[in-house]
Short mmCIF file of C-alpha atoms in Angstrom, two decimals:
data_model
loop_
_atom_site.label_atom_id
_atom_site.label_comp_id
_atom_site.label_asym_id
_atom_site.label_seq_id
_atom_site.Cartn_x
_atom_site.Cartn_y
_atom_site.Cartn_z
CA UNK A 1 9.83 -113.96 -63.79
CA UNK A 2 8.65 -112.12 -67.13
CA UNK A 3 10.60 -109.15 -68.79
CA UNK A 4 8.92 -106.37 -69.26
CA UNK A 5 9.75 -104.90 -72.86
CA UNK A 6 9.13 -101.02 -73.53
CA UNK A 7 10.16 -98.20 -75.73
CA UNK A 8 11.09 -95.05 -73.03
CA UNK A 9 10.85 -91.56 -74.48
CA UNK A 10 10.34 -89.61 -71.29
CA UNK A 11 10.88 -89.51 -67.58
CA UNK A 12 7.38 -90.22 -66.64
CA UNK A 13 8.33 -93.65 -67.91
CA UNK A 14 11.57 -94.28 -66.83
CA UNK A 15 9.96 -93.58 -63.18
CA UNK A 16 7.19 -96.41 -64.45
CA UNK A 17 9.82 -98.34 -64.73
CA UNK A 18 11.96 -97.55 -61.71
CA UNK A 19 8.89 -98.02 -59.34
CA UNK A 20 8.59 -101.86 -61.36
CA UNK A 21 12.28 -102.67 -60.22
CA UNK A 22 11.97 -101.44 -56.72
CA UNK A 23 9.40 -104.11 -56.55
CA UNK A 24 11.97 -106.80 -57.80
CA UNK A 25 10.85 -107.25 -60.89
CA UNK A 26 13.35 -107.51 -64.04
CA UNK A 27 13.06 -104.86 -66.53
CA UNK A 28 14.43 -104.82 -70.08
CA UNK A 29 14.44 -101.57 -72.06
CA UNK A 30 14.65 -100.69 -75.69
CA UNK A 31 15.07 -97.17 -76.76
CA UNK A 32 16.94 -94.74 -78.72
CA UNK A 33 19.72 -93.29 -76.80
CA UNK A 34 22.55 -90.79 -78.08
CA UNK A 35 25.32 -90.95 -75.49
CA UNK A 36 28.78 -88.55 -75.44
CA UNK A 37 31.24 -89.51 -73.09
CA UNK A 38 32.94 -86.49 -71.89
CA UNK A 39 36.72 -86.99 -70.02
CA UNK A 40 38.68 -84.67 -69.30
CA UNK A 41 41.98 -84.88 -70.44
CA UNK A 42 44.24 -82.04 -68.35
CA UNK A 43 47.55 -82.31 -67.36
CA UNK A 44 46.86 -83.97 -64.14
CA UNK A 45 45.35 -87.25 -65.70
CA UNK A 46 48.99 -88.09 -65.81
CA UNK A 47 49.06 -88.41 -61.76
CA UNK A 48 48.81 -92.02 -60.67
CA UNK A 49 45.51 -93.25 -60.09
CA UNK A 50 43.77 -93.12 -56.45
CA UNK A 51 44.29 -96.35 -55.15
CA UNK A 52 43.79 -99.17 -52.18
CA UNK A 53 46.61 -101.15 -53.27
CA UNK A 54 44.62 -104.11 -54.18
CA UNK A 55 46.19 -106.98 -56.56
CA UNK A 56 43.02 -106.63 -59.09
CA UNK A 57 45.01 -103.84 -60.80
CA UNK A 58 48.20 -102.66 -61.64
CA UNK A 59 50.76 -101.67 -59.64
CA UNK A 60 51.26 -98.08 -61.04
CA UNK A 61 48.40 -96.63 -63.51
CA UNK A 62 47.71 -93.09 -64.61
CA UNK A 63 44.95 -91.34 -63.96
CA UNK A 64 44.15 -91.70 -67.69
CA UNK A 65 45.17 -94.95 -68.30
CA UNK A 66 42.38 -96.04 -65.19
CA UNK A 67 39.86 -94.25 -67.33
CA UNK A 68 40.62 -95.72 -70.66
CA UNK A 69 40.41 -99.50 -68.89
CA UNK A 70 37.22 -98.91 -67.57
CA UNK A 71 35.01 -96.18 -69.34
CA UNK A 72 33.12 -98.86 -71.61
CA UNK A 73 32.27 -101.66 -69.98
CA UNK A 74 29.13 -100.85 -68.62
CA UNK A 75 27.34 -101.04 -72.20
CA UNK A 76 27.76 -104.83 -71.86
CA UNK A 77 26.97 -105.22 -68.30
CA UNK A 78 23.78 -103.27 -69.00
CA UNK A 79 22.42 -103.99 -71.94
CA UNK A 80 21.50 -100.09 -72.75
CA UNK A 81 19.34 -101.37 -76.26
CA UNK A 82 19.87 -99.00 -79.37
CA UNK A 83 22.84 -96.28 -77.63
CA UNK A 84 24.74 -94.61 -80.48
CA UNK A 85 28.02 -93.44 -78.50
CA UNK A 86 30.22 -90.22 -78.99
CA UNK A 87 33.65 -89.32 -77.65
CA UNK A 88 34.61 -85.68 -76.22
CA UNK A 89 37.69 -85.06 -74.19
CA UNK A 90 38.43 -81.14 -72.56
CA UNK A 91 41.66 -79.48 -71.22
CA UNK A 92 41.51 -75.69 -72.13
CA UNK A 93 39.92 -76.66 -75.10
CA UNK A 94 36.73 -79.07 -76.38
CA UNK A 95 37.93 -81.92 -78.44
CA UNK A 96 35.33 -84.90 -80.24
CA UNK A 97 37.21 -87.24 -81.00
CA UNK A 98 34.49 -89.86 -82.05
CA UNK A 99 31.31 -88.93 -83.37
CA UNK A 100 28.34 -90.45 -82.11
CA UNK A 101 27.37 -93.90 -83.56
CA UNK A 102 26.79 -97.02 -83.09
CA UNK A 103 30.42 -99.24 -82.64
CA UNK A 104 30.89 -98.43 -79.16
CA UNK A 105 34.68 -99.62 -79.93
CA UNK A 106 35.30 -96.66 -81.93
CA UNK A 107 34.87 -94.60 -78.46
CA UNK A 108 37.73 -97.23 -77.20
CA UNK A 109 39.84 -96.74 -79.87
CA UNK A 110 39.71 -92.62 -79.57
CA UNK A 111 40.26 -92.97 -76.26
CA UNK A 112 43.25 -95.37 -76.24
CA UNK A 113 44.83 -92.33 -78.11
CA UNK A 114 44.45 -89.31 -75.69
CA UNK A 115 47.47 -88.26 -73.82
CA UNK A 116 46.88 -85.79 -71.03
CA UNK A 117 47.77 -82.01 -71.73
CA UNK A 118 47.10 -78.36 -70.18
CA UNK A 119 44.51 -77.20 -67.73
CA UNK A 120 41.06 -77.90 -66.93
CA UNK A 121 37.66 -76.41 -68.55
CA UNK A 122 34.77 -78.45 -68.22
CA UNK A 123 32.43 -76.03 -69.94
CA UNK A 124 34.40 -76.65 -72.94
CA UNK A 125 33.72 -80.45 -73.51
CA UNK A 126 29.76 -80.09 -72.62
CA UNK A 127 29.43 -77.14 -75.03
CA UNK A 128 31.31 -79.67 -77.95
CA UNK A 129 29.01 -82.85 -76.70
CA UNK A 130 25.73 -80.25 -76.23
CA UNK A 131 26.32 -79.15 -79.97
CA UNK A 132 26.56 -82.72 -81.43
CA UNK A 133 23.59 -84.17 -79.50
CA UNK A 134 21.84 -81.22 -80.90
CA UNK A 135 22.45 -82.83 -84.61
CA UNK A 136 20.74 -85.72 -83.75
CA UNK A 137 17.33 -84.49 -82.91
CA UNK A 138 14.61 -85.82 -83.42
CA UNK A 139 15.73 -89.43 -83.38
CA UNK A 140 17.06 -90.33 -79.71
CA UNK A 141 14.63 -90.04 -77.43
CA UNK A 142 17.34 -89.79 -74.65
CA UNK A 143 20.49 -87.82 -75.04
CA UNK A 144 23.09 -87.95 -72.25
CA UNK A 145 26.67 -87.29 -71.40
CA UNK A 146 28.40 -88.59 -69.11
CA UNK A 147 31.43 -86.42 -67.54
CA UNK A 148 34.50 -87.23 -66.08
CA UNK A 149 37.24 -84.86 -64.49
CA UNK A 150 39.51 -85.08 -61.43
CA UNK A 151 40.03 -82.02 -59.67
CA UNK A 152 39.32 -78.42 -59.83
CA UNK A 153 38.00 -76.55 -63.04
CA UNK A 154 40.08 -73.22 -64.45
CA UNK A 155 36.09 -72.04 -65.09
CA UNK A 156 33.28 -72.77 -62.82
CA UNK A 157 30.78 -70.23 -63.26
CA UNK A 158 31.29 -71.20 -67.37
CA UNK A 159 30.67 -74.90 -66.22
CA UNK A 160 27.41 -74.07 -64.30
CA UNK A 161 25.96 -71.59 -66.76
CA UNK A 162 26.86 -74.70 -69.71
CA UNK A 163 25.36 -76.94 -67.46
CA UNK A 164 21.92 -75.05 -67.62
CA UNK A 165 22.17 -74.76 -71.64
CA UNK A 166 22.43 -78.09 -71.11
CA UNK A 167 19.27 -78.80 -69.04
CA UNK A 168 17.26 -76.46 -71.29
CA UNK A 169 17.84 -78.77 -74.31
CA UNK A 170 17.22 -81.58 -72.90
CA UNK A 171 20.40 -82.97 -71.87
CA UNK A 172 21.06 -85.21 -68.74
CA UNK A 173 24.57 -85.13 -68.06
CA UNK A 174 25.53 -87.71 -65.13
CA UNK A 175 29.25 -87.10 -63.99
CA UNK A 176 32.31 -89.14 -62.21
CA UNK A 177 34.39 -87.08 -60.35
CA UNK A 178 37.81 -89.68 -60.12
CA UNK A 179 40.35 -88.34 -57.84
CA UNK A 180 41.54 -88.34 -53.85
CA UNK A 181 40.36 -86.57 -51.25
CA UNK A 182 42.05 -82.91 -51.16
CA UNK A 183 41.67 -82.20 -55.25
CA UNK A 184 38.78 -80.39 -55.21
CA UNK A 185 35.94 -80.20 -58.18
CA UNK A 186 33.69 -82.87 -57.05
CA UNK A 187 31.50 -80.14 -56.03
CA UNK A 188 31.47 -78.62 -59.35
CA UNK A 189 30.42 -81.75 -60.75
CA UNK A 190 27.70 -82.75 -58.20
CA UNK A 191 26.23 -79.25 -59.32
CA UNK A 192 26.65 -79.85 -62.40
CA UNK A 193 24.52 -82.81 -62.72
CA UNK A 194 21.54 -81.92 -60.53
CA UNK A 195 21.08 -78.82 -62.84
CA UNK A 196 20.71 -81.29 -65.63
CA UNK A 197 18.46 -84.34 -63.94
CA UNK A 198 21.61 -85.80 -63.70
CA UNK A 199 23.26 -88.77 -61.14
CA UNK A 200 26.69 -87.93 -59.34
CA UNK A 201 29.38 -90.21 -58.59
CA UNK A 202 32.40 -90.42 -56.15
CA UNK A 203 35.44 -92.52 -57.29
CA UNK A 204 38.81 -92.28 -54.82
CA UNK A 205 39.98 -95.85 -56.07
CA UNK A 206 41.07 -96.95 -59.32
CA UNK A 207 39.55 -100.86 -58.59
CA UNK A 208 36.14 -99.27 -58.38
CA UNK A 209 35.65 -96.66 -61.23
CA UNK A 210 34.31 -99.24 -63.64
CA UNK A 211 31.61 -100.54 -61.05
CA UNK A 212 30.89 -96.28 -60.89
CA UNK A 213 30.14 -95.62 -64.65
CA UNK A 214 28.02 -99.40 -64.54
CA UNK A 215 26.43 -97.89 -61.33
CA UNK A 216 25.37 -94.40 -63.31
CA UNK A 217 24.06 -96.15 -66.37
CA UNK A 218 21.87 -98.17 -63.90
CA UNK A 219 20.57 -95.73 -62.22
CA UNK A 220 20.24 -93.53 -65.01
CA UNK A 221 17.32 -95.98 -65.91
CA UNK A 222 15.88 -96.87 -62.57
CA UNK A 223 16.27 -100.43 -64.14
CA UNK A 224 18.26 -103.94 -62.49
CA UNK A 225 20.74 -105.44 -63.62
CA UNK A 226 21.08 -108.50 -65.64
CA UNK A 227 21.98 -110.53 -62.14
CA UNK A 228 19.15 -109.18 -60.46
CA UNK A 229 20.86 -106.51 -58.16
CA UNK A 230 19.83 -103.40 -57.16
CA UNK A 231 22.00 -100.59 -57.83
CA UNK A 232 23.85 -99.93 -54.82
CA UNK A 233 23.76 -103.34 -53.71
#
């Protein structure tokens, strides 16, 4: 089965692309890509993580500490070519806390070092991550975020009216709303992401929020992945 090698600069071929997959055939992409990760970092990160009680994690584990075990992984699972990742967490404030580049560790690292604190403001962190995708036009030819929060936001209608700034430059911003059922915000997300061209996710258990940010980067691309699966699968 041959690879099919392309640079993507636009949606017309990503859907090229997705329309080769559906037909089971492997695709391989190359591209600039600027990527923030966006997490929020509120108070009630601290709770313990949604969970089915299975042995394949730990007993007791923060909200947080779920987060900062699986928020990476999906760069090596996927192969996403040339991404240059940035780091922005949000409680009532907008934090980055690693500029976009190219050590995706450096994200890890930042991340390891965020302890949970105040309320929640989502517009906040897409405002920081919308302002330093903005320096690195005309490079990328994708810029994305990808959101994470766990319950409801202190300011919705700022969050939806960021969320179109957003769209209009040209910002995808895919989301993970990580909580249980009863928290509220998943809405806001959902929203949030289709005003951007963005994909939603669900996560109520801790086991399965790495498979949910692999899931988003593969559909993000309408691509397969490595093992030949479709996303969803």
């Amino acid at each position: 089965m041959s690879n099919i090698v392309k640079k993507v600069g636009s949606a017309s071929a990503l859907a090229a692309l997705a329309k080769r997959a559906a037909a089971g055939r492997q695709v391989e992409v190359r591209y600039e890509e600027a990527l923030v990760f966006v997490i929020d970092h509120s108070v009630s990160m601290m709770r313990r993580a949604p969970s089915s009680r299975s042995a394949s994690h730990p007993s007791f584990e923060s909200r947080m500490e779920a987060v900062q075990r699986s928020v990476l992984p999906q760069h090596k699972k996927c192969r996403p070519g040339r991404t240059r990742t940035g780091l922005v967490t949000f409680g009532e404030e907008g934090k980055m806390r690693a500029a976009i580049a190219k050590p995706h560790a450096l994200v890890s690292e930042a991340l390891s070092g965020v302890r949970p604190l105040g309320g929640t403001c989502l517009w906040r962190g897409l405002a920081v991550s919308r302002s330093m995708l903005a320096r690195e036009l005309p490079r990328p030819s994708v810029l994305r975020v990808v959101a994470l929060s766990d319950g409801e936001d202190g300011e919705p209608t700022r969050a939806i009216s960021e969320a179109q700034a957003c769209g209009e430059a040209g910002v995808v911003v895919d989301s993970v709303w990580f909580g249980e059922e009863g928290d509220g915000g998943d809405d806001l997300l959902r929203r949030v992401s289709e005003l951007t061209g963005g994909k939603f996710a669900r996560c109520t258990d801790a086991s399965e929020l790495e498979e949910k940010f692999v899931q988003l980067e593969v559909e993000a691309r309408g691509l397969l992945l490595g093992d030949g699966k479709k996303s969803g699968a």
